[in-house]
Tab-separated table of C-alpha atoms in Angstrom:
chain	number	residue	atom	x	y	z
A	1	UNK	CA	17.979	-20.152	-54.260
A	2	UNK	CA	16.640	-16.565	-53.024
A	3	UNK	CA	16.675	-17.247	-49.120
A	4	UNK	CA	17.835	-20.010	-47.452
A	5	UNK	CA	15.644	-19.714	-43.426
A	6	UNK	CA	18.313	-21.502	-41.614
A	7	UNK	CA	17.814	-23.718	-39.249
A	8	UNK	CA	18.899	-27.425	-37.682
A	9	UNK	CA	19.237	-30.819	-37.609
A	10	UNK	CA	16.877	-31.072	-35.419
A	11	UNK	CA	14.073	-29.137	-36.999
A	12	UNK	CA	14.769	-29.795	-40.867
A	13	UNK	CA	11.048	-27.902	-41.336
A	14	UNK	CA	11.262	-25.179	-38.903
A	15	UNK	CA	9.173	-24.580	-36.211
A	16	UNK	CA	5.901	-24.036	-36.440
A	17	UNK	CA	6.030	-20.694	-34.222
A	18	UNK	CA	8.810	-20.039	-37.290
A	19	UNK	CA	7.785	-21.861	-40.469
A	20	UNK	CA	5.216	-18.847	-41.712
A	21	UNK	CA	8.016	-17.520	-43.018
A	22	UNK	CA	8.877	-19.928	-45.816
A	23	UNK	CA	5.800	-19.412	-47.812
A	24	UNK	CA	5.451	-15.851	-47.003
A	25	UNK	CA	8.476	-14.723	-48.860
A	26	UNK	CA	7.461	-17.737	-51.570
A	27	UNK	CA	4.140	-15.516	-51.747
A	28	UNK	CA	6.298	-12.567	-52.645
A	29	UNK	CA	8.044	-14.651	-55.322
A	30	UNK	CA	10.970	-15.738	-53.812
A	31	UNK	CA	12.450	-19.155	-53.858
A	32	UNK	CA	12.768	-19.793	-50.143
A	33	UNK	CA	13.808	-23.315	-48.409
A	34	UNK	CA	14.728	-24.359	-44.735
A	35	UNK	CA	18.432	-25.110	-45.039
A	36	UNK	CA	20.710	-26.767	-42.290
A	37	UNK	CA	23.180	-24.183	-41.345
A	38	UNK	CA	25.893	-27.039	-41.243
A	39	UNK	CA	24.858	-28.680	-44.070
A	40	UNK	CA	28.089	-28.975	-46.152
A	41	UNK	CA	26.696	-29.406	-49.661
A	42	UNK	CA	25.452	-25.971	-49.623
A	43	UNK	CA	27.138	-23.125	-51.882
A	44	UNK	CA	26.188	-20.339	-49.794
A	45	UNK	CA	27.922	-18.473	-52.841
A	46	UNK	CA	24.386	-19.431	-54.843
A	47	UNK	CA	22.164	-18.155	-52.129
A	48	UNK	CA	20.630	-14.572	-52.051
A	49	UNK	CA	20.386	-14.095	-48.505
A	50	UNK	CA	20.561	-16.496	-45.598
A	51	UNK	CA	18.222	-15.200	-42.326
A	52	UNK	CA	19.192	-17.417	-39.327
A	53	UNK	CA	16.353	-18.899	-37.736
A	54	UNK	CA	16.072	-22.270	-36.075
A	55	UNK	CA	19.692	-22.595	-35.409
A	56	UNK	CA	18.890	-24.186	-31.806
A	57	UNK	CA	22.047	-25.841	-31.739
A	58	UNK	CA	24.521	-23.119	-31.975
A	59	UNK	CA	25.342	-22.521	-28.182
A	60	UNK	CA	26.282	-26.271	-28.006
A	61	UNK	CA	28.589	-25.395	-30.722
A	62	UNK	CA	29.052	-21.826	-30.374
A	63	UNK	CA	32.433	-21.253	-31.955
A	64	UNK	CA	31.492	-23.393	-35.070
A	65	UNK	CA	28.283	-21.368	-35.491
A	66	UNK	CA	30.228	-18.096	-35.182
A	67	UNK	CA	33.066	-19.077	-37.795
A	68	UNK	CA	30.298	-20.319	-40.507
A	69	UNK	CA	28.754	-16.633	-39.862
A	70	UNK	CA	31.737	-15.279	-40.331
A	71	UNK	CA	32.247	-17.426	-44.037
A	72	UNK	CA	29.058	-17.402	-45.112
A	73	UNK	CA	28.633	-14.031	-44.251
A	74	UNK	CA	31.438	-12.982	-46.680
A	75	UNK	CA	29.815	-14.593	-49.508
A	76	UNK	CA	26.139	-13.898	-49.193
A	77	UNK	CA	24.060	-11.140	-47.462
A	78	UNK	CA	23.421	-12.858	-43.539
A	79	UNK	CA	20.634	-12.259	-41.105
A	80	UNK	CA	21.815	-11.042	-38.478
A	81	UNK	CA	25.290	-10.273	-39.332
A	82	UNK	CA	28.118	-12.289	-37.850
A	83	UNK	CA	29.524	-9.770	-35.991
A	84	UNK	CA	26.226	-9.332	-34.564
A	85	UNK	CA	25.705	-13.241	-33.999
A	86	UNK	CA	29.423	-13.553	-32.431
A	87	UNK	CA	28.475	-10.937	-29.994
A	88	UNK	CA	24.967	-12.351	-28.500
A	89	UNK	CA	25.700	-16.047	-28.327
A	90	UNK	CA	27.707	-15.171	-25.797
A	91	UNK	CA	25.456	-13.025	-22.927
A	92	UNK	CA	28.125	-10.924	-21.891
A	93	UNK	CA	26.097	-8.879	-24.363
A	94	UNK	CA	24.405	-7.940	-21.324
A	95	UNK	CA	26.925	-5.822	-19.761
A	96	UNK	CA	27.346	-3.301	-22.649
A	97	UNK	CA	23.825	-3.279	-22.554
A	98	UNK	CA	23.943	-2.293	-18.593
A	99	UNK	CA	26.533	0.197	-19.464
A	100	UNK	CA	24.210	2.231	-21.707
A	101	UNK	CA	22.269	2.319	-18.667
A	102	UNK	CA	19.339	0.240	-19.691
A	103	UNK	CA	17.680	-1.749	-16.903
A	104	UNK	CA	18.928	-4.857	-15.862
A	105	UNK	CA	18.339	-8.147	-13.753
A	106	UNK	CA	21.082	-7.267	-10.949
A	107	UNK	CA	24.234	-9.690	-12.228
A	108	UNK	CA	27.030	-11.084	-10.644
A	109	UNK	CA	29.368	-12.502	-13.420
A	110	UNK	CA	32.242	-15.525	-12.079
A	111	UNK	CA	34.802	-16.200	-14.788
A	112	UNK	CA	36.187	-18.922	-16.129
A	113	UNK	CA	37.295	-21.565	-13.234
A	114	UNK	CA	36.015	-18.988	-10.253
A	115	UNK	CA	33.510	-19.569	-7.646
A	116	UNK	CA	31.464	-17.464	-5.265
A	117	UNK	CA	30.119	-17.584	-2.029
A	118	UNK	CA	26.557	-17.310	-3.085
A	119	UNK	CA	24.649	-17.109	0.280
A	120	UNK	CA	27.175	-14.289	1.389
A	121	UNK	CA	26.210	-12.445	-2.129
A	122	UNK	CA	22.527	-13.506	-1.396
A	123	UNK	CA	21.983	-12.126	2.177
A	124	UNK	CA	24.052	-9.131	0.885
A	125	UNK	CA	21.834	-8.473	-1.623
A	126	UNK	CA	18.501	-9.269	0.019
A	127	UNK	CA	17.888	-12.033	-2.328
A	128	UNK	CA	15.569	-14.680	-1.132
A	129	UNK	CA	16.351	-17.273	-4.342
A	130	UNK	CA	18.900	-17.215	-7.036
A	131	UNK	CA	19.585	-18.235	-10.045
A	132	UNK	CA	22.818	-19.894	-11.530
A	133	UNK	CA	22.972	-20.050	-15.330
A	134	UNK	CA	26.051	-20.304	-18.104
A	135	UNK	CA	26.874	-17.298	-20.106
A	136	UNK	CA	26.607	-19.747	-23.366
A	137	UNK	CA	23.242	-21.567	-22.852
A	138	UNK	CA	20.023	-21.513	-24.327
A	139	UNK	CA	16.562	-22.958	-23.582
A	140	UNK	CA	17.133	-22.548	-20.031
A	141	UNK	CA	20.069	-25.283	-20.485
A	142	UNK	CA	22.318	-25.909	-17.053
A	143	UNK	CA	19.777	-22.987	-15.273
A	144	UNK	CA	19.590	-23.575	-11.747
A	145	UNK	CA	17.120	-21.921	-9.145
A	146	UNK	CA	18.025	-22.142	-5.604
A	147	UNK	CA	16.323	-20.913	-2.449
A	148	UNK	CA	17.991	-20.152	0.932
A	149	UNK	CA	17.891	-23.622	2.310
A	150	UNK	CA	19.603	-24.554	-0.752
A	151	UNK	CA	22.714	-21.698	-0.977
A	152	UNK	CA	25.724	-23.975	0.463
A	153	UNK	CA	24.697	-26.114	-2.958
A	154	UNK	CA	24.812	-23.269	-4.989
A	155	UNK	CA	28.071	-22.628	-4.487
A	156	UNK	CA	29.501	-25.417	-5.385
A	157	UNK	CA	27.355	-25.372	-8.374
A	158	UNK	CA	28.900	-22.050	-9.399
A	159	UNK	CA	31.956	-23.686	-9.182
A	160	UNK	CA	30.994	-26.350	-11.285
A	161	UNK	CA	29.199	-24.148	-14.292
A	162	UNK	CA	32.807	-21.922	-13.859
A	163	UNK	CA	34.360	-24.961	-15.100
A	164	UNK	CA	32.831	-24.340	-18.665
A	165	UNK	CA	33.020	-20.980	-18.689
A	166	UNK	CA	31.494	-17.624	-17.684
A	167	UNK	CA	28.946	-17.964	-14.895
A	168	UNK	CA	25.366	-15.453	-14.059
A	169	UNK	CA	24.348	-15.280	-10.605
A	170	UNK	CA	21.195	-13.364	-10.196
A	171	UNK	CA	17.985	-12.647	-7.976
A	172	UNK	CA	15.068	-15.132	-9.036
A	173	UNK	CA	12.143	-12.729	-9.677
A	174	UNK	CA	8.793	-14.023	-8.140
A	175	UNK	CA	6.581	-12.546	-11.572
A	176	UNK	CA	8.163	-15.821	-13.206
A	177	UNK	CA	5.538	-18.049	-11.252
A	178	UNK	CA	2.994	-15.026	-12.088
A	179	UNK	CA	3.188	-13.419	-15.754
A	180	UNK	CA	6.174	-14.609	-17.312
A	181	UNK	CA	7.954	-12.753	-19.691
A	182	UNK	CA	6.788	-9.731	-22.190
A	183	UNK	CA	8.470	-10.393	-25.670
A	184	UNK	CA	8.810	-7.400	-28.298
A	185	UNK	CA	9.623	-8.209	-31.590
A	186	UNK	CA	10.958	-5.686	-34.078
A	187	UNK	CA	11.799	-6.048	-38.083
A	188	UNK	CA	14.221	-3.618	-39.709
A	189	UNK	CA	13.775	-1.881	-36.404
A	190	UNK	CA	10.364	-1.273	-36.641
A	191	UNK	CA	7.519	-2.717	-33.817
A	192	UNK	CA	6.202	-6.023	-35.147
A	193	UNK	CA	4.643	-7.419	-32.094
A	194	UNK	CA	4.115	-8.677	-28.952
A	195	UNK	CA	4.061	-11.607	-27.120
A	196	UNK	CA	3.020	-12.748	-23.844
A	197	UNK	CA	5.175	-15.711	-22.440
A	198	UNK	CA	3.774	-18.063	-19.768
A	199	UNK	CA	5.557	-19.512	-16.491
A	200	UNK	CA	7.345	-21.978	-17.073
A	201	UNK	CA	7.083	-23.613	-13.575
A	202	UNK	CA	4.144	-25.891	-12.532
A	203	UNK	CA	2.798	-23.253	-10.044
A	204	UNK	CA	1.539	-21.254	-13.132
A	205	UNK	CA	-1.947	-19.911	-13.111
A	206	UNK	CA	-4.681	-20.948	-15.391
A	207	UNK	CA	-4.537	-18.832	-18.487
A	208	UNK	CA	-1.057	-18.729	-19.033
A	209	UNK	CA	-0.407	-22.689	-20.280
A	210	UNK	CA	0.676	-21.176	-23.793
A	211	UNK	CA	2.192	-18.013	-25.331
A	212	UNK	CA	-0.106	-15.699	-26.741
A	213	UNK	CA	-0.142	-12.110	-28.364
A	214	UNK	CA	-1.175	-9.251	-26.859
A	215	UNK	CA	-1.154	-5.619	-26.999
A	216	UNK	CA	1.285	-3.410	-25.154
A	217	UNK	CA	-0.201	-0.664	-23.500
A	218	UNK	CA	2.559	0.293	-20.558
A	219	UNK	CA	4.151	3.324	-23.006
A	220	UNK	CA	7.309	2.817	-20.461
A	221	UNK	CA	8.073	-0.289	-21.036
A	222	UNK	CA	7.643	-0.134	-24.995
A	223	UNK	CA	9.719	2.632	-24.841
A	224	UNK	CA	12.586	0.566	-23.167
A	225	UNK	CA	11.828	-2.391	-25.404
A	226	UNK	CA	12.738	0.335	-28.847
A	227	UNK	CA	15.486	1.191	-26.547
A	228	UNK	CA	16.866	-1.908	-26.365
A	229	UNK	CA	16.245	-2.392	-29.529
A	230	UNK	CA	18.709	0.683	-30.454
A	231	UNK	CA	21.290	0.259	-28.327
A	232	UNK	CA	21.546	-3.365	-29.870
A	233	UNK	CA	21.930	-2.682	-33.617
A	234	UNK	CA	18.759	-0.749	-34.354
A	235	UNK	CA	17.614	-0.732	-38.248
A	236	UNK	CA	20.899	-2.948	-38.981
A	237	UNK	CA	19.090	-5.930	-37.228
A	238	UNK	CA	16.583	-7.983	-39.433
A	239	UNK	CA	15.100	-9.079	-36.940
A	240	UNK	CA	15.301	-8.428	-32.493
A	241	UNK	CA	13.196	-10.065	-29.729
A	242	UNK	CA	13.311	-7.914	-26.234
A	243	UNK	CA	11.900	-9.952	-23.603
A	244	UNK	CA	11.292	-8.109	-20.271
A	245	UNK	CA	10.081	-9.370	-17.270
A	246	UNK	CA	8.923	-7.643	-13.907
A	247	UNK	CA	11.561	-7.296	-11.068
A	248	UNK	CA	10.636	-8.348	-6.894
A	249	UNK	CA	10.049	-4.577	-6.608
A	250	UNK	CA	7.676	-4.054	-8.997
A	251	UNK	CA	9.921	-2.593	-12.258
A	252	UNK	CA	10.056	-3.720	-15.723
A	253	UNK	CA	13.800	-5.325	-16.639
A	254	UNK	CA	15.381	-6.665	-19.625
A	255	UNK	CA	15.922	-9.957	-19.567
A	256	UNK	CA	17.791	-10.620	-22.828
A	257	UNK	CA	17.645	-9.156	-26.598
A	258	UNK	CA	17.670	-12.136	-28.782
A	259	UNK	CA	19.017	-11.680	-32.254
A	260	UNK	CA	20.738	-14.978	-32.787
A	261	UNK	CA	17.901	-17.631	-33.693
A	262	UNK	CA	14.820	-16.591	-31.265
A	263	UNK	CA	11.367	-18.062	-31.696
A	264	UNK	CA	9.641	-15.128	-33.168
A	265	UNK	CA	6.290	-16.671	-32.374
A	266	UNK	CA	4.930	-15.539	-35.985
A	267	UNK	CA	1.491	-17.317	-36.211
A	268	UNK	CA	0.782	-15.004	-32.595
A	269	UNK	CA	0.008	-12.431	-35.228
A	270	UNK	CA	-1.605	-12.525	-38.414
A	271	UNK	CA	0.301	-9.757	-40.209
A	272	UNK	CA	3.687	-10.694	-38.891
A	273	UNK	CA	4.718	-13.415	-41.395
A	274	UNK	CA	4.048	-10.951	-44.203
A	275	UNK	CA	6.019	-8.319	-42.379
A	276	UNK	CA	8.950	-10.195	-41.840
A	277	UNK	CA	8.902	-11.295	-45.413
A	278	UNK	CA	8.754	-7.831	-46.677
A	279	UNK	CA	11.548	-6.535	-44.154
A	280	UNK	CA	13.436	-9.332	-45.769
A	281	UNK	CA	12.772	-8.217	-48.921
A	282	UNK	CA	13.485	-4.443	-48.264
A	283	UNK	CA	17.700	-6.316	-47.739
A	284	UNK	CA	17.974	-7.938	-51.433
């Protein structure tokens, strides 16, 4: 096998935002399949390249995922590297990020088996709403948004999420009910594409039930998206989705960099499949 797209149990095909892939590197002439990244009949020994895709389990089993990276990424060329998948499944990410001075969601970070007076933070802060999330989640798994009435609760659900691990306390920003999120997706480091990503609450307007491409024409916030992009692995990432979202006073901030397994919402654009396939082929 040339490339094995890995993915999960629980999508043995790919997604569809995803599965363009498979025959675009087959139309390049490379044998390409969808391969369970746990499945453990597989000689990863025999495999070209393996480029991490669907693998929408891995924060439910984050320290398995990271130690098959780490062997199958000593035997085969891997996409993302495993140093580079150890260090995002875990969104502590984030702070390095924030230390190269790149624009954040204001964080407040509880460790393991702490707690925090969250309306005290809140009114502190001049934050009308939070939002409680783990540091290992994904999908918007154990994510809790809580207005003022609601703060005494949030505290003790900080406490609980700190029972699992590392905890993210931060503002909820209003544009979620509005626009959404702004994903940028690079290959080899280069600008792919970009996609528009609806509300995901019921109060979202009309027009923004499903994502959708679009193209970016706010030169700042591109330029923060490369940025990002950079500071995260640059040209040594296959593949990098910077979403970005619009803070309560009106500025752009990064939201995460995904460049674990992130939808890369393929079919949004008609060239992208092909591009990805050829940045993939620019590795072997």
């Amino acid at each position: 096998m040339d490339i094995a797209v890995i993915t999960y149990a629980g999508l043995p095909q790919l997604h569809p935002l995803d599965a363009p892939l498979v025959p675009a590197l087959r139309a390049l002439g490379l044998d390409a399949q969808p391969i369970r990244w746990d499945d453990p009949d597989v000689d990863w020994s025999r495999v070209r390249a393996a480029v991490v895709r669907n693998a929408w389990d891995s924060h439910l089993r984050r320290e398995e995922f990271v130690a098959w990276a780490d062997r199958v990424g000593s035997v085969t060329r891997l996409f993302n590297p495993a140093d580079v998948l150890r260090w995002n499944t875990h969104k502590a990410y984030l702070k390095t990020l924030e230390a190269r001075g790149l624009p954040l969601t204001p964080t407040v970070w509880v460790p393991p088996g702490g707690t925090l007076d969250v309306a005290a933070t809140a009114r502190e802060r001049g934050w009308d709403a939070v939002v409680l999330k783990p540091a290992v989640a994904a999908g918007g798994m154990k994510t809790f948004i809580l207005r003022r009435e609601e703060w005494d609760a949030a505290s003790a659900q900080v406490t609980e999420l700190a029972r699992e691990g590392d905890v993210m306390v931060q503002p909820y920003l209003r544009a979620f009910e509005t626009e959404g999120e702004r994903s940028y997706i690079f290959f080899n480091g280069v600008f792919s594409h970009a996609v528009r990503r609806p509300p995901t609450l019921t109060t979202a307007p009309r027009g923004f039930a499903e994502p959708h491409g679009f193209t970016p024409e706010d030169a700042a916030e591109q330029r923060l998206a490369h940025d990002v992009m950079e500071a995260s692995g640059g040209a040594r990432l296959l593949y990098a989705r910077v979403d970005v979202a619009t803070d309560n006073e009106g500025r752009t901030r990064l939201q995460e960099v995904e460049v674990t397994e992130p939808c890369l919402f393929l079919p949004m654009d008609a060239g992208a499949p092909e591009r990805m396939a050829r940045a993939v082929v620019a590795r072997l």
